[in-house]
């Protein structure tokens, strides 16, 4: 490929408060003579720091590049959306959006959803299945010589061989299906700037084989002979097709390397090529993450939507994200596979600046909807000894029990809460993100820290609940919870006691809303029956429930597909067909008369008359 033009980019006449351009007319208004990068995304364009296309676009802009966005291009007509802005000077970027498209499109029962939270008026059908593949194929056909960089959740979590629940098949790396030149996985700012700078300086896309946090194709001959200190050679895709055990073994390595401070390069032979996954960058510093959040976002949907309601935006419009990363390591969650387990926290200055921006929004009524993150209460947390953290291979800092090196001091988070609530424009700040009560309740061994953490729990319940506090015990069976990497249900009972005590102390009438999952690997029908009984005895009529959905790159998904736990390689049961799943799910709704007969029959079949007496004590 010919070297890229080294002409310095002509800076736009953009002023703060403007969106990145989406049309030829908007580009002409800016006076550009070229576009460096054009981003195609499956989401509507919302210029907000929670939206990936906006983050990458603004980051490139801050580094002097002219960036345009094509949101939700029409892939079914004459493809004019893929042609209208012409050819970028450096590359096309493609992303399915903030969710994997198949999770976005289908339920756990593989039924097509009738809405899309990331589309104006929640209209379904604005993106194809697998946009990463569809968009890149169209772009490569029209603009064959232009590099394509893929990013976002879909490309990130499908970077190696993975089980696709909706096809019920093992799929190779998405690079085998999508004609992209390189993938940036995880949070992509640093990798994207490295790629853009290299192309600007004359490098070819083919030469960028070692950029951290990227995935590339390489010749099979480059695969090392064996695993060593710098490389992990995994079972080939073809081996995994023939052996589910091989695939389970692979996943353990994938999760471990994705959660290391200094990971190794991963290799997987796929057909006649090698998929090379370069290690993740070390955790972002506060300066680096501040630089991303402090960019001049309008925090609004693009005016092209003319006031149409975008549900995903409604959830975040008055929220502020405090950090990235999660060290909970839940078996069914993809956060650590995408963001890593180490916490990258924003500075207080950056957070307060964003809160003040929110208070200046025209529709702000005095309420911050969420001061949170991937988990609500991990802000500012890390190990006491970072040297130990840098060598750690545990996927979770909390399971099977909290790490002895973990500093769970909540004082920095309380300081943020206090500072936000002290602003005259703020009537109240809520915590909408999931709270890890096992983190705030863990006895640290330091009486002062334990006192602060108890204060955190009380203030959380007293000041930061909008009537209902949502927490996620996920199940009641300790055996199932162990598979999930969640704490014992007894801890939820203790937290409920704290919640009830604080409510009583201050005369509050708030509700505790627990989340539960059915059909998770390791969960039998009898476990769900016991869940129904225990939650009934706690006076819960469950609302926030879901059937387990296997999504790419989680421990739970690989256990579901292979029938083996990736860490022990021991057999594990999963409810797989609709009948087995429904048999578990109906216990959530034991109080609904339409399920009562079936539940009673099932309990008699399982010879659990003891549970019948507790579930239906009045006969």
Coordinates of C-alpha atoms in Angstrom, one line a residue:
X1 CA 0.0 0.0 0.0
X2 CA 1.3 3.5 -0.8
X3 CA 2.3 5.6 2.1
X4 CA -0.3 8.1 3.4
X5 CA -0.1 11.7 2.6
X6 CA 2.0 13.6 5.2
X7 CA 0.2 16.9 4.7
X8 CA -0.7 18.3 8.2
X9 CA -4.4 18.3 8.7
X10 CA -6.3 21.6 8.3
X11 CA -7.9 22.4 11.6
X12 CA -11.6 23.1 11.5
X13 CA -13.3 26.3 12.6
X14 CA -15.3 24.3 15.1
X15 CA -16.3 25.9 18.4
X16 CA -17.3 24.1 21.6
X17 CA -20.9 23.2 21.5
X18 CA -20.8 21.7 18.0
X19 CA -21.2 18.1 17.1
X20 CA -18.8 16.1 14.9
X21 CA -20.1 16.4 11.3
X22 CA -22.4 13.7 9.9
X23 CA -23.1 15.2 6.4
X24 CA -21.3 16.8 3.5
X25 CA -23.1 20.1 4.3
X26 CA -21.8 20.1 7.8
X27 CA -18.3 19.4 6.6
X28 CA -18.4 22.2 4.1
X29 CA -19.6 24.5 6.9
X30 CA -16.4 23.6 8.8
X31 CA -14.2 24.5 5.9
X32 CA -12.4 21.2 5.7
X33 CA -10.5 20.3 2.6
X34 CA -10.3 16.6 3.7
X35 CA -11.5 14.1 6.3
X36 CA -8.9 12.0 8.2
X37 CA -11.2 9.4 9.7
X38 CA -14.8 8.5 9.1
X39 CA -16.5 6.4 11.8
X40 CA -19.5 4.1 11.0
X41 CA -21.5 3.1 14.0
X42 CA -24.6 1.0 14.6
X43 CA -25.9 3.5 17.3
X44 CA -27.5 6.9 16.9
X45 CA -24.9 9.6 17.3
X46 CA -25.1 10.9 20.9
X47 CA -22.2 13.2 21.7
X48 CA -21.6 11.9 25.2
X49 CA -18.6 10.4 27.1
X50 CA -20.6 7.1 27.6
X51 CA -20.9 6.6 23.8
X52 CA -18.0 4.9 22.0
X53 CA -18.2 6.7 18.6
X54 CA -18.3 10.0 20.4
X55 CA -15.3 9.2 22.6
X56 CA -13.2 7.9 19.7
X57 CA -14.2 10.8 17.5
X58 CA -13.5 13.5 20.1
X59 CA -10.2 11.8 21.0
X60 CA -9.0 11.9 17.4
X61 CA -10.3 15.5 17.1
X62 CA -8.3 16.5 20.2
X63 CA -5.2 15.2 18.5
X64 CA -5.7 17.3 15.4
X65 CA -7.6 15.0 13.1
X66 CA -10.7 15.9 11.1
X67 CA -13.3 13.3 12.0
X68 CA -16.8 12.6 10.7
X69 CA -19.4 10.1 11.9
X70 CA -22.0 8.2 9.9
X71 CA -24.5 6.8 12.4
X72 CA -26.7 3.8 11.5
X73 CA -26.0 3.8 7.8
X74 CA -28.5 2.2 5.5
X75 CA -27.0 -1.1 4.3
X76 CA -30.1 -2.2 2.3
X77 CA -30.4 0.5 -0.4
X78 CA -28.0 1.8 -3.0
X79 CA -25.4 2.2 -0.1
X80 CA -25.3 6.0 -0.5
X81 CA -24.5 6.4 3.2
X82 CA -21.2 4.6 2.6
X83 CA -20.3 6.8 -0.3
X84 CA -21.6 10.3 0.7
X85 CA -18.5 11.6 2.5
X86 CA -16.0 10.1 0.1
X87 CA -12.7 8.6 1.1
X88 CA -10.9 9.5 4.4
X89 CA -7.2 10.4 4.4
X90 CA -6.3 7.7 7.0
X91 CA -9.0 5.1 7.7
X92 CA -12.6 4.1 8.2
X93 CA -13.6 3.1 11.7
X94 CA -16.5 0.6 12.2
X95 CA -18.4 -0.4 15.3
X96 CA -21.6 -2.2 16.0
X97 CA -22.3 0.2 18.8
X98 CA -22.5 0.1 22.6
X99 CA -23.9 -3.4 22.6
X100 CA -23.1 -6.6 20.7
X101 CA -25.7 -6.5 17.9
X102 CA -27.1 -10.0 18.7
X103 CA -27.7 -9.1 22.4
X104 CA -29.3 -5.9 21.1
X105 CA -31.6 -7.7 18.6
X106 CA -32.6 -11.0 20.4
X107 CA -34.0 -12.2 23.7
X108 CA -32.6 -15.1 25.7
X109 CA -35.2 -17.2 23.9
X110 CA -33.7 -16.0 20.5
X111 CA -36.8 -14.0 19.8
X112 CA -36.4 -10.8 17.8
X113 CA -36.8 -7.7 19.9
X114 CA -39.3 -5.1 18.9
X115 CA -37.2 -2.1 20.0
X116 CA -33.7 -0.7 20.1
X117 CA -32.7 1.6 22.9
X118 CA -29.9 3.2 20.9
X119 CA -32.1 4.3 18.0
X120 CA -34.4 7.3 17.8
X121 CA -37.9 6.5 19.1
X122 CA -36.5 3.0 20.0
X123 CA -37.2 1.9 16.4
X124 CA -36.0 -1.6 15.6
X125 CA -34.2 -2.5 12.4
X126 CA -31.8 0.5 12.1
X127 CA -28.8 -1.8 12.1
X128 CA -28.1 -5.3 10.7
X129 CA -27.1 -8.4 12.6
X130 CA -23.3 -8.3 13.0
X131 CA -22.7 -4.7 11.8
X132 CA -19.0 -5.0 12.1
X133 CA -19.0 -7.6 9.4
X134 CA -21.7 -6.0 7.2
X135 CA -20.3 -2.5 7.3
X136 CA -16.7 -3.6 6.7
X137 CA -17.6 -5.7 3.7
X138 CA -19.5 -2.8 2.1
X139 CA -16.7 -0.4 2.8
X140 CA -14.0 -2.8 1.5
X141 CA -16.0 -3.3 -1.7
X142 CA -16.5 0.4 -2.4
X143 CA -13.2 1.7 -1.1
X144 CA -10.8 -1.2 -1.5
X145 CA -7.6 0.6 -0.7
X146 CA -8.6 2.3 2.5
X147 CA -7.7 0.7 5.8
X148 CA -10.6 -0.3 8.1
X149 CA -10.2 -0.3 11.9
X150 CA -12.9 -2.1 13.9
X151 CA -13.7 -1.4 17.5
X152 CA -16.5 -1.5 20.0
X153 CA -18.1 -4.3 22.1
X154 CA -18.9 -6.6 19.2
X155 CA -15.4 -6.7 17.7
X156 CA -13.7 -6.7 21.1
X157 CA -15.5 -9.7 22.6
X158 CA -15.3 -11.7 19.4
X159 CA -11.6 -11.2 18.9
X160 CA -10.9 -14.9 19.3
X161 CA -12.8 -18.1 18.7
X162 CA -16.1 -17.8 20.6
X163 CA -19.5 -19.4 21.1
X164 CA -22.3 -17.6 19.3
X165 CA -25.6 -18.5 21.1
X166 CA -27.8 -17.1 18.4
X167 CA -26.2 -19.4 15.8
X168 CA -25.6 -22.1 18.4
X169 CA -22.2 -22.6 16.9
X170 CA -18.5 -22.0 17.6
X171 CA -17.3 -19.0 15.5
X172 CA -13.8 -18.0 14.7
X173 CA -12.3 -14.6 15.5
X174 CA -14.5 -12.0 13.9
X175 CA -11.4 -11.1 11.7
X176 CA -12.1 -14.4 9.8
X177 CA -15.5 -13.0 8.7
X178 CA -15.0 -9.2 8.6
X179 CA -12.5 -7.8 6.1
X180 CA -11.1 -5.3 8.6
X181 CA -7.4 -4.6 8.8
X182 CA -7.0 -4.3 12.5
X183 CA -9.2 -4.4 15.7
X184 CA -8.8 -2.2 18.7
X185 CA -10.3 -4.1 21.6
X186 CA -11.3 -2.8 25.0
X187 CA -11.4 0.9 25.6
X188 CA -9.8 2.1 22.3
X189 CA -8.5 5.7 22.7
X190 CA -4.8 4.9 23.1
X191 CA -4.7 2.2 20.4
X192 CA -6.7 4.4 17.9
X193 CA -4.4 7.4 18.3
X194 CA -1.3 5.1 17.9
X195 CA -2.8 3.8 14.6
X196 CA -3.8 7.3 13.4
X197 CA -0.4 8.8 14.2
X198 CA 1.4 5.9 12.5
X199 CA -0.7 6.2 9.3
X200 CA -0.3 10.0 9.3
X201 CA 3.5 9.5 9.5
X202 CA 3.6 7.3 6.5
X203 CA 3.3 3.7 7.9
X204 CA 1.2 1.2 6.1
X205 CA -1.6 -0.5 8.0
X206 CA 0.0 -3.9 7.3
X207 CA 3.1 -2.8 9.3
X208 CA 1.1 -2.2 12.5
X209 CA 1.5 -5.6 13.9
X210 CA 2.5 -4.9 17.5
X211 CA 0.3 -2.0 18.7
X212 CA -0.9 -2.8 22.2
X213 CA -4.6 -3.7 22.6
X214 CA -5.0 -4.6 18.9
X215 CA -5.8 -7.8 16.9
X216 CA -4.2 -8.5 13.6
X217 CA -3.9 -11.3 11.0
X218 CA -0.4 -12.8 10.6
X219 CA 1.1 -15.7 8.6
X220 CA 0.8 -19.0 10.4
X221 CA 4.6 -19.4 10.4
X222 CA 4.9 -16.5 12.9
X223 CA 3.1 -18.5 15.6
X224 CA 5.8 -19.3 18.3
X225 CA 6.6 -23.0 18.7
X226 CA 5.2 -23.0 22.2
X227 CA 3.8 -20.9 25.0
X228 CA 6.5 -18.9 26.8
X229 CA 7.0 -15.8 29.0
X230 CA 5.8 -13.5 26.2
X231 CA 3.4 -15.6 24.2
X232 CA 0.4 -17.9 24.7
X233 CA -0.1 -20.3 21.9
X234 CA -3.7 -21.5 22.1
X235 CA -5.5 -24.5 20.5
X236 CA -6.4 -23.7 16.9
X237 CA -9.9 -22.9 15.9
X238 CA -10.1 -26.2 14.1
X239 CA -9.0 -28.0 17.2
X240 CA -11.7 -26.3 19.2
X241 CA -14.3 -27.3 16.7
X242 CA -13.3 -30.9 17.2
X243 CA -12.9 -30.6 21.0
X244 CA -14.9 -28.5 23.4
X245 CA -12.3 -29.3 26.1
X246 CA -9.7 -27.5 24.0
X247 CA -12.0 -24.5 23.7
X248 CA -12.6 -24.4 27.5
X249 CA -8.8 -24.6 28.1
X250 CA -8.4 -21.6 25.7
X251 CA -10.9 -19.5 27.5
X252 CA -9.1 -19.8 30.8
X253 CA -6.0 -18.3 29.2
X254 CA -8.0 -15.6 27.5
X255 CA -9.5 -14.4 30.7
X256 CA -6.3 -14.6 32.7
X257 CA -4.3 -12.6 30.1
X258 CA -7.1 -10.0 29.7
X259 CA -7.0 -9.3 33.4
X260 CA -3.2 -9.0 33.8
X261 CA -1.4 -5.7 34.4
X262 CA 1.2 -7.0 31.9
X263 CA -0.4 -9.6 29.6
X264 CA 1.2 -11.8 27.0
X265 CA 0.6 -11.9 23.2
X266 CA -2.0 -14.5 22.3
X267 CA -2.0 -16.6 19.1
X268 CA -4.6 -18.8 17.6
X269 CA -4.3 -20.5 14.2
X270 CA -7.5 -20.1 12.3
X271 CA -7.6 -21.7 8.8
X272 CA -4.6 -20.5 6.9
X273 CA -3.9 -17.5 9.1
X274 CA -2.8 -16.7 12.6
X275 CA -4.9 -14.4 14.8
X276 CA -2.5 -12.3 16.9
X277 CA -3.9 -10.5 20.0
X278 CA -1.5 -8.0 21.4
X279 CA -1.5 -7.4 25.1
X280 CA -3.8 -4.8 26.7
X281 CA -2.3 -1.5 27.7
X282 CA -1.6 -1.1 31.5
X283 CA -4.4 0.6 33.4
X284 CA -5.0 4.2 32.4
X285 CA -3.6 6.9 34.7
X286 CA -6.0 9.5 36.1
X287 CA -4.5 12.0 33.6
X288 CA -5.2 9.7 30.7
X289 CA -8.8 9.0 31.7
X290 CA -9.4 12.6 32.5
X291 CA -8.2 13.6 29.0
X292 CA -11.0 11.4 27.6
X293 CA -13.8 12.6 29.8
X294 CA -12.8 16.3 29.6
X295 CA -13.3 16.5 25.8
X296 CA -15.8 19.1 24.6
X297 CA -18.9 16.8 24.3
X298 CA -22.2 18.5 23.8
X299 CA -23.8 15.7 25.9
X300 CA -26.7 15.7 23.5
X301 CA -28.0 13.7 20.6
X302 CA -27.2 15.1 17.2
X303 CA -29.8 17.7 16.0
X304 CA -30.5 15.4 13.0
X305 CA -32.9 13.5 15.3
X306 CA -35.1 16.6 15.9
X307 CA -36.1 15.9 19.4
X308 CA -36.9 12.2 18.9
X309 CA -36.5 10.1 22.1
X310 CA -33.5 7.8 22.4
X311 CA -34.0 5.6 25.4
X312 CA -30.3 4.9 26.0
X313 CA -29.7 8.6 26.2
X314 CA -32.6 9.1 28.7
X315 CA -30.7 6.8 31.1
X316 CA -27.4 8.7 31.0
X317 CA -28.3 12.3 30.2
X318 CA -27.8 13.5 33.8
X319 CA -25.4 10.8 34.9
X320 CA -21.6 10.9 35.5
X321 CA -19.2 8.0 35.2
X322 CA -16.5 8.0 37.8
X323 CA -14.2 5.2 36.7
X324 CA -13.5 2.3 34.3
X325 CA -12.8 -1.3 35.0
X326 CA -14.3 -3.8 37.5
X327 CA -12.5 -6.3 39.7
X328 CA -15.7 -8.2 40.7
X329 CA -15.0 -10.9 38.0
X330 CA -18.6 -12.1 37.8
X331 CA -18.7 -15.2 35.6
X332 CA -21.5 -14.0 33.4
X333 CA -20.2 -10.5 32.9
X334 CA -18.1 -9.1 30.0
X335 CA -16.8 -5.9 31.7
X336 CA -13.4 -7.2 32.6
X337 CA -12.9 -8.7 29.2
X338 CA -13.4 -5.3 27.7
X339 CA -12.2 -2.8 30.3
X340 CA -10.0 -5.0 32.5
X341 CA -10.2 -5.6 36.2
X342 CA -8.0 -2.8 37.3
X343 CA -9.8 0.5 38.2
X344 CA -8.9 3.6 36.3
X345 CA -10.4 6.5 38.3
X346 CA -11.0 10.1 37.2
X347 CA -9.6 12.9 39.3
X348 CA -12.1 14.8 41.5
X349 CA -11.5 17.9 39.5
X350 CA -12.6 16.2 36.3
X351 CA -15.6 14.7 37.9
X352 CA -16.8 17.9 39.4
X353 CA -16.3 19.8 36.1
X354 CA -18.6 17.3 34.4
X355 CA -21.2 17.5 37.2
X356 CA -21.2 21.3 36.8
X357 CA -21.8 20.9 33.0
X358 CA -24.7 18.6 33.8
X359 CA -26.2 21.2 36.1
X360 CA -26.0 23.8 33.3
X361 CA -28.2 21.6 30.9
X362 CA -31.5 23.2 30.0
X363 CA -33.5 20.3 31.2
X364 CA -31.6 19.7 34.5
X365 CA -34.0 19.8 37.5
X366 CA -31.5 19.3 40.3
X367 CA -31.1 15.6 40.2
X368 CA -28.0 13.6 39.2
X369 CA -29.3 10.3 38.1
X370 CA -26.1 8.3 38.7
X371 CA -22.7 8.9 40.2
X372 CA -21.4 5.5 39.2
X373 CA -19.4 3.2 36.9
X374 CA -19.2 -0.4 35.9
X375 CA -19.7 -1.0 39.6
X376 CA -21.0 1.8 41.7
X377 CA -18.5 1.7 44.5
X378 CA -15.0 0.8 43.2
X379 CA -13.9 4.4 42.6
X380 CA -10.3 5.0 43.7
X381 CA -9.7 1.4 44.7
X382 CA -6.6 -0.7 44.1
X383 CA -4.2 -2.9 46.0
X384 CA -2.2 -1.8 48.9
X385 CA 0.9 -3.1 47.2
X386 CA 0.7 -2.4 43.4
X387 CA 3.7 -4.6 42.8
X388 CA 1.5 -7.6 43.9
X389 CA -1.2 -6.3 41.6
X390 CA 1.1 -6.2 38.7
X391 CA 1.9 -9.9 39.0
X392 CA -1.6 -11.1 39.9
X393 CA -3.5 -13.6 37.7
X394 CA -6.7 -13.8 39.7
X395 CA -9.8 -12.9 37.6
X396 CA -11.6 -11.5 40.6
X397 CA -10.4 -9.5 43.6
X398 CA -13.6 -10.5 45.5
X399 CA -14.1 -14.2 44.8
X400 CA -13.8 -16.7 46.3
X401 CA -13.1 -14.2 49.1
X402 CA -11.7 -10.6 49.0
X403 CA -8.0 -10.3 48.3
X404 CA -5.9 -9.6 51.4
X405 CA -4.2 -6.9 49.3
X406 CA -7.4 -5.1 48.3
X407 CA -7.9 -1.6 49.7
X408 CA -11.6 -1.2 50.0
X409 CA -11.6 2.2 51.6
X410 CA -14.7 4.1 50.5
X411 CA -13.5 7.5 51.7
X412 CA -12.6 8.9 48.3
X413 CA -16.1 8.0 47.0
X414 CA -17.8 9.6 50.0
X415 CA -15.8 12.7 49.3
X416 CA -17.1 12.8 45.7
X417 CA -20.7 12.3 47.0
X418 CA -20.3 15.1 49.6
X419 CA -18.8 17.5 47.1
X420 CA -21.5 16.9 44.5
X421 CA -24.3 17.3 47.0
X422 CA -22.7 20.6 48.3
X423 CA -23.3 22.2 44.9
X424 CA -26.2 24.7 45.1
X425 CA -27.7 23.5 41.8
X426 CA -27.9 19.8 43.0
X427 CA -30.9 18.8 45.1
X428 CA -29.9 15.2 45.2
X429 CA -27.5 12.7 43.6
X430 CA -28.6 9.1 43.1
X431 CA -26.6 5.9 42.6
X432 CA -28.1 4.0 39.7
X433 CA -25.1 1.7 39.0
X434 CA -24.9 -1.7 40.7
X435 CA -23.6 -1.6 44.3
X436 CA -21.2 -4.3 45.4
X437 CA -22.3 -4.7 49.0
X438 CA -19.8 -7.4 49.5
X439 CA -17.1 -4.8 48.9
X440 CA -18.5 -2.2 51.3
X441 CA -19.3 -4.8 54.0
X442 CA -16.0 -6.6 53.9
X443 CA -14.0 -6.2 57.1
X444 CA -10.7 -4.8 56.1
X445 CA -8.8 -5.3 59.4
X446 CA -8.5 -1.6 59.8
X447 CA -11.1 -0.2 62.2
X448 CA -11.0 3.3 60.7
X449 CA -11.6 1.9 57.2
X450 CA -14.4 -0.3 58.4
X451 CA -16.0 2.7 60.1
X452 CA -15.9 4.7 56.9
X453 CA -17.3 1.8 54.9
X454 CA -20.2 1.4 57.4
X455 CA -20.8 5.2 57.0
X456 CA -20.8 4.6 53.2
X457 CA -23.6 2.0 53.5
X458 CA -25.7 4.3 55.7
X459 CA -25.2 7.4 53.5
X460 CA -25.9 5.4 50.4
X461 CA -29.2 4.2 51.7
X462 CA -30.2 7.4 53.4
X463 CA -29.2 10.0 50.8
X464 CA -28.7 8.3 47.4
X465 CA -31.7 6.1 46.7
X466 CA -34.5 7.3 44.5
X467 CA -37.1 5.2 46.4
X468 CA -35.7 1.8 45.2
X469 CA -32.1 0.5 45.6
X470 CA -31.2 -2.2 43.1
X471 CA -28.7 -4.8 44.1
X472 CA -27.7 -8.1 42.5
X473 CA -27.4 -11.1 44.7
X474 CA -28.2 -13.1 41.5
X475 CA -29.2 -16.4 43.3
X476 CA -29.8 -17.9 46.7
X477 CA -27.9 -21.2 46.3
X478 CA -24.3 -21.0 47.4
X479 CA -23.3 -23.7 44.9
X480 CA -24.7 -21.7 42.0
X481 CA -23.3 -18.4 43.4
X482 CA -19.9 -20.0 43.5
X483 CA -20.1 -20.7 39.8
X484 CA -21.2 -17.2 39.3
X485 CA -18.3 -15.8 41.4
X486 CA -20.8 -14.1 43.7
X487 CA -20.9 -14.0 47.5
X488 CA -23.1 -16.1 49.7
X489 CA -26.7 -15.2 49.9
X490 CA -26.2 -14.8 53.6
X491 CA -24.4 -11.6 52.9
X492 CA -27.5 -10.2 51.0
X493 CA -29.5 -11.0 54.2
X494 CA -27.1 -9.0 56.2
X495 CA -27.2 -6.1 53.8
X496 CA -31.0 -6.2 53.8
X497 CA -30.9 -5.9 57.6
X498 CA -28.7 -2.8 57.3
X499 CA -31.1 -1.4 54.7
X500 CA -34.1 -2.0 56.9
X501 CA -32.4 -0.5 59.9
X502 CA -31.4 2.7 58.1
X503 CA -34.9 3.0 56.7
X504 CA -36.4 2.6 60.2
X505 CA -33.9 5.0 61.7
X506 CA -34.7 7.8 59.4
X507 CA -38.4 7.1 58.7
X508 CA -37.8 6.2 55.1
X509 CA -40.1 4.0 53.0
X510 CA -37.6 2.7 50.4
X511 CA -37.6 -0.6 48.7
X512 CA -34.7 -3.0 48.1
X513 CA -34.9 -4.5 44.6
X514 CA -32.8 -7.7 44.1
X515 CA -31.8 -9.0 40.7
X516 CA -31.8 -12.7 40.0
X517 CA -30.8 -15.0 37.1
X518 CA -32.3 -18.3 36.2
X519 CA -30.8 -21.1 34.0
X520 CA -27.2 -20.1 34.8
X521 CA -24.7 -23.0 34.4
X522 CA -24.7 -25.1 37.6
X523 CA -28.3 -24.2 38.4
X524 CA -30.8 -27.0 38.7
X525 CA -34.6 -26.7 38.9
X526 CA -34.5 -27.5 42.6
X527 CA -32.2 -24.5 43.1
X528 CA -34.8 -22.3 41.6
X529 CA -37.5 -23.8 43.8
X530 CA -35.5 -23.0 46.8
X531 CA -34.9 -19.5 45.5
X532 CA -38.6 -19.0 45.3
X533 CA -39.1 -20.1 48.9
X534 CA -36.3 -18.0 50.3
X535 CA -37.3 -14.8 48.5
X536 CA -41.0 -15.4 49.5
X537 CA -40.0 -15.7 53.1
X538 CA -38.1 -12.4 52.7
X539 CA -41.4 -10.9 51.4
X540 CA -40.1 -10.3 47.8
X541 CA -42.3 -10.4 44.7
X542 CA -39.5 -10.5 42.2
X543 CA -39.4 -8.0 39.3
X544 CA -35.8 -7.7 38.2
X545 CA -35.2 -11.1 36.8
X546 CA -33.7 -12.6 33.7
X547 CA -32.9 -15.8 32.0
X548 CA -29.2 -16.4 31.5
X549 CA -28.1 -15.3 28.0
X550 CA -24.8 -16.7 26.8
X551 CA -22.8 -13.7 25.4
X552 CA -19.3 -14.0 23.9
X553 CA -16.3 -14.1 26.1
X554 CA -17.6 -15.0 29.6
X555 CA -16.8 -18.0 31.8
X556 CA -20.6 -18.7 32.0
X557 CA -21.0 -18.8 28.2
X558 CA -18.1 -21.2 27.8
X559 CA -19.4 -23.5 30.5
X560 CA -22.8 -23.4 28.8
X561 CA -21.3 -24.3 25.4
X562 CA -18.7 -26.8 26.4
X563 CA -20.5 -28.4 29.4
X564 CA -17.2 -28.0 31.3
X565 CA -16.1 -25.3 33.7
X566 CA -13.1 -23.6 32.0
X567 CA -11.0 -23.6 35.2
X568 CA -11.6 -27.1 36.5
X569 CA -12.6 -28.8 33.2
X570 CA -15.2 -30.7 35.3
X571 CA -18.7 -31.3 33.8
X572 CA -21.3 -28.7 34.7
X573 CA -25.0 -28.8 34.1
X574 CA -26.8 -26.1 32.1
X575 CA -30.5 -25.7 31.2
X576 CA -30.3 -25.6 27.4
X577 CA -33.7 -26.0 25.7
X578 CA -36.8 -23.8 26.1
X579 CA -38.6 -26.3 28.3
X580 CA -35.7 -26.6 30.8
X581 CA -35.3 -22.8 30.8
X582 CA -39.1 -22.2 31.4
X583 CA -39.1 -24.8 34.1
X584 CA -36.5 -22.7 36.0
X585 CA -37.9 -19.2 35.1
X586 CA -41.4 -19.9 36.4
X587 CA -40.2 -20.1 40.0
X588 CA -39.6 -16.3 39.8
X589 CA -43.4 -16.0 39.5
X590 CA -44.6 -18.5 42.0
X591 CA -47.3 -16.1 43.1
X592 CA -48.9 -16.0 39.6
X593 CA -51.8 -18.5 39.5
X594 CA -51.1 -19.5 36.0
X595 CA -47.8 -21.2 37.1
X596 CA -49.0 -22.7 40.4
X597 CA -50.2 -26.0 39.1
X598 CA -47.0 -26.6 37.1
X599 CA -44.9 -25.7 40.1
X600 CA -46.8 -28.0 42.4
X601 CA -46.4 -30.9 39.9
X602 CA -42.7 -30.2 39.6
X603 CA -42.1 -30.1 43.3
X604 CA -44.0 -33.3 43.8
X605 CA -41.9 -34.9 41.1
X606 CA -38.7 -33.8 42.8
X607 CA -40.2 -35.0 46.1
X608 CA -39.9 -31.6 47.7
X609 CA -43.1 -31.5 49.7
X610 CA -41.2 -29.5 52.2
X611 CA -40.9 -26.6 49.8
X612 CA -44.6 -26.9 48.9
X613 CA -45.5 -26.2 52.5
X614 CA -43.2 -23.2 52.6
X615 CA -44.2 -21.8 49.2
X616 CA -47.9 -22.2 49.6
X617 CA -48.5 -22.4 53.4
X618 CA -52.2 -21.8 53.0
X619 CA -52.6 -24.8 50.7

